[in-house]
Coordinates of C-alpha atoms in Angstrom, one line a residue:
X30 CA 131.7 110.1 151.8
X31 CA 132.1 108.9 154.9
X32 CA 130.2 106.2 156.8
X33 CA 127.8 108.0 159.5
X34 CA 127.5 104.8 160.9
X35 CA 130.8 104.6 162.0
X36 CA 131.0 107.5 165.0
X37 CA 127.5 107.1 165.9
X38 CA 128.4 105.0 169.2
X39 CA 130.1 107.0 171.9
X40 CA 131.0 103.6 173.7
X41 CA 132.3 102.0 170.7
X42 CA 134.8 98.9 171.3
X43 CA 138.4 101.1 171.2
X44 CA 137.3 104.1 173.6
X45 CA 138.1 103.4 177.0
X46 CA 136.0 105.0 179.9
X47 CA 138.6 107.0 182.0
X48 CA 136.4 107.8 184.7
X49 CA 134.4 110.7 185.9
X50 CA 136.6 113.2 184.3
X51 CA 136.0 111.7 180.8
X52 CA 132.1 111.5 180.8
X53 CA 131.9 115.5 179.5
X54 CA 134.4 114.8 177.0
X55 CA 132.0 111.2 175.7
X56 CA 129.0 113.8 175.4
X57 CA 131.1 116.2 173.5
X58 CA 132.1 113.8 171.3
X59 CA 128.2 112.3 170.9
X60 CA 126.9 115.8 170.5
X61 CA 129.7 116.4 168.0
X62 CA 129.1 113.2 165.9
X63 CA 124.9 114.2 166.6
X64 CA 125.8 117.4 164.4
X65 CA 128.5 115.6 162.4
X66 CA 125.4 113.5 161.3
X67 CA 122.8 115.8 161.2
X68 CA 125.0 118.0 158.6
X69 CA 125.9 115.1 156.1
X70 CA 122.6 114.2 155.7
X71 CA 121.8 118.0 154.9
X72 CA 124.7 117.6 152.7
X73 CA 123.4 114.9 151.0
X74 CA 119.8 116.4 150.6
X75 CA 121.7 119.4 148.7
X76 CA 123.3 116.9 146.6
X77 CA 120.4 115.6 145.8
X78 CA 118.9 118.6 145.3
X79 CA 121.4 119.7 143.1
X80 CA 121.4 116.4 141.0
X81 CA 117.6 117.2 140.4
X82 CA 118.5 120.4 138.8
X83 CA 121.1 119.1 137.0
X84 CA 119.2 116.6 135.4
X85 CA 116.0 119.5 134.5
X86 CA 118.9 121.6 133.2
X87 CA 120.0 118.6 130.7
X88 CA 116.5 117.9 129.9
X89 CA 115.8 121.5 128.9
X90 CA 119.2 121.3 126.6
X91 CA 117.4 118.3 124.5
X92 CA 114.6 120.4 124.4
X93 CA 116.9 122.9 123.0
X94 CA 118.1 121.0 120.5
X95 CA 115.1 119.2 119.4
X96 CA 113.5 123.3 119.2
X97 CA 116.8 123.9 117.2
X98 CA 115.9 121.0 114.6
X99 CA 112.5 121.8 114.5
X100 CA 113.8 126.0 113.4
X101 CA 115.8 124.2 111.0
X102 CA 113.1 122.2 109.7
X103 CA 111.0 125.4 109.5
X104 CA 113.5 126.8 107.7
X105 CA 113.5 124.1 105.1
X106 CA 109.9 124.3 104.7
X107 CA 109.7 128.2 104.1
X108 CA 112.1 127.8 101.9
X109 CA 109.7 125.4 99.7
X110 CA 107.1 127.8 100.5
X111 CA 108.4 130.2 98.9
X112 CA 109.6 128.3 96.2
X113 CA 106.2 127.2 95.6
X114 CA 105.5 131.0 95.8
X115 CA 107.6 131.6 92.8
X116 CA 106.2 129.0 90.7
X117 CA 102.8 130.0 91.3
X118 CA 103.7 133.7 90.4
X119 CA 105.6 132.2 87.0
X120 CA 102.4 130.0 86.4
X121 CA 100.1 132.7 87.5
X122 CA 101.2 135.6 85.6
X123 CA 98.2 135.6 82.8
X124 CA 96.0 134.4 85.6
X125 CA 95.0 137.2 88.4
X126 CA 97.1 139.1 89.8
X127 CA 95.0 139.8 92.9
X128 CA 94.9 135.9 93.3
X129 CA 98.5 135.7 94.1
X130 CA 98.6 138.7 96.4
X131 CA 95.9 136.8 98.3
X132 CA 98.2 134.1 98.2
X133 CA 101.4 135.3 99.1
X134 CA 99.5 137.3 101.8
X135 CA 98.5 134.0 103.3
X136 CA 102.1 132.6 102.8
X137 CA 103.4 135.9 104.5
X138 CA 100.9 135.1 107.4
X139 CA 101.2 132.1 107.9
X140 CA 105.0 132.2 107.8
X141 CA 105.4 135.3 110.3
X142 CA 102.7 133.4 112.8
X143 CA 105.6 130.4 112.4
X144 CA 108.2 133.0 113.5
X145 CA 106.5 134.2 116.3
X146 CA 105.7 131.0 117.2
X147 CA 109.3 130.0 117.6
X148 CA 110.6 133.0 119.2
X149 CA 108.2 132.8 122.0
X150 CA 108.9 129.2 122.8
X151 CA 113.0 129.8 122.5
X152 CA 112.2 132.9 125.0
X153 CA 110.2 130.3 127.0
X154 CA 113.1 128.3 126.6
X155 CA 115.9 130.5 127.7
X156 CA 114.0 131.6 130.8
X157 CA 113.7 128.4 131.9
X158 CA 117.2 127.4 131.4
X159 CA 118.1 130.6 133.2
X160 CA 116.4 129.7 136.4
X161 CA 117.1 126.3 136.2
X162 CA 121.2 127.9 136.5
X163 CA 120.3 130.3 139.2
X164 CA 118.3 127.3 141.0
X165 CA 121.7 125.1 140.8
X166 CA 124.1 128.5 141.7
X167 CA 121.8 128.9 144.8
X168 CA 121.9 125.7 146.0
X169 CA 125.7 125.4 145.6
X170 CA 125.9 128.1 147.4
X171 CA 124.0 126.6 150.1
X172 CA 125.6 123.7 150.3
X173 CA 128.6 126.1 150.4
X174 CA 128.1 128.0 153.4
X175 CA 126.8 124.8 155.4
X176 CA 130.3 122.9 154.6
X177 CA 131.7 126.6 155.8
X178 CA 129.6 126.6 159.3
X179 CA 129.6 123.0 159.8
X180 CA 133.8 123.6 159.6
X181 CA 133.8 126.8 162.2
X182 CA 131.8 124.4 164.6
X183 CA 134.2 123.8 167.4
X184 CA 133.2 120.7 168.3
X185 CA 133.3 119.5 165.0
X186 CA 137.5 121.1 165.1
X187 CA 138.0 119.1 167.6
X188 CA 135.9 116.0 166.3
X189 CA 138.1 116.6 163.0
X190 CA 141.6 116.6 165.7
X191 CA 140.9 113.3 167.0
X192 CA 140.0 111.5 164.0
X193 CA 143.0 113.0 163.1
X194 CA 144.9 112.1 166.0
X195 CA 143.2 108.7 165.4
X196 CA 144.3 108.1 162.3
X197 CA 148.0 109.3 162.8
X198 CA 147.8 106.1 165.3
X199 CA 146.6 103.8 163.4
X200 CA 149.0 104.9 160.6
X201 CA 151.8 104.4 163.1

């Protein structure tokens, strides 16, 4: 990135004053480096902006994968459930039968409320992570069609030509 600094000074040491006929062109080249300024520091913001996102959208992917070890941990857990379930029923069988149907209804409860549970947060999840993207698209896009305008500025053209110019000087 360049310095902003460095062409904020229209009567910088290396520009000569060449008279009357040179003044317009020093405030072109001050409004120029006015805008030049103005639009790197917008740039910047975006940037900024965009760094923001990109840091919610990494958070929300830990999240992710701390909701994906927790599934797997309910997983592991159901499975003793129902483990437990079948012992019960093998233990149970001269006991009453209505006792394990209570039982199992409870397990069967408590296990859907579990699923439910998990789907709603990974939905949660997903529509966060989805406008977190769109957030980051839309402000790449901003920070798009400001680089765009800024470049169709013709002051900044000709800003761009004798920097250009400048360095193909220096160079020499």
């Amino acid at each position: 990135m360049e310095n902003p600094e460095v062409y904020s000074d229209a009567a910088s040491p290396g520009r000569e004053s060449l008279g009357e006929g040179s003044a317009d062109l020093e405030k072109l080249l001050q409004t120029a480096e006015a805008e030049n300024l103005q639009m790197v520091k917008l740039i910047d913001t975006e940037r900024q902006r965009s760094t923001e996102f990109q840091k919610q959208i990494e958070e929300t992917i830990a999240w992710t994968e701390q909701l994906e070890e927790s599934t797997k941990n309910l997983d592991v857990e159901a499975k003793q459930l129902h483990n437990k379930f079948k012992q019960n029923r093998e233990i149970c069988e001269g006991f009453s039968l209505n006792s394990l149907k209570k039982t199992s209804a409870v397990l069967d409860e408590h296990e859907e409320a579990l699923r439910k549970k998990f789907e709603m947060i990974s939905l949660e999840r997903q529509t966060q992570l989805l406008q977190h993207q769109e957030d980051v698209e839309k402000y790449e896009k901003i920070w798009s069609r400001y680089a765009r305008k800024y470049e169709d500025i013709p002051l900044a053209k000709e800003l761009s030509k004798v920097k250009e110019t400048a360095m193909n000087t220096e160079a020499s």
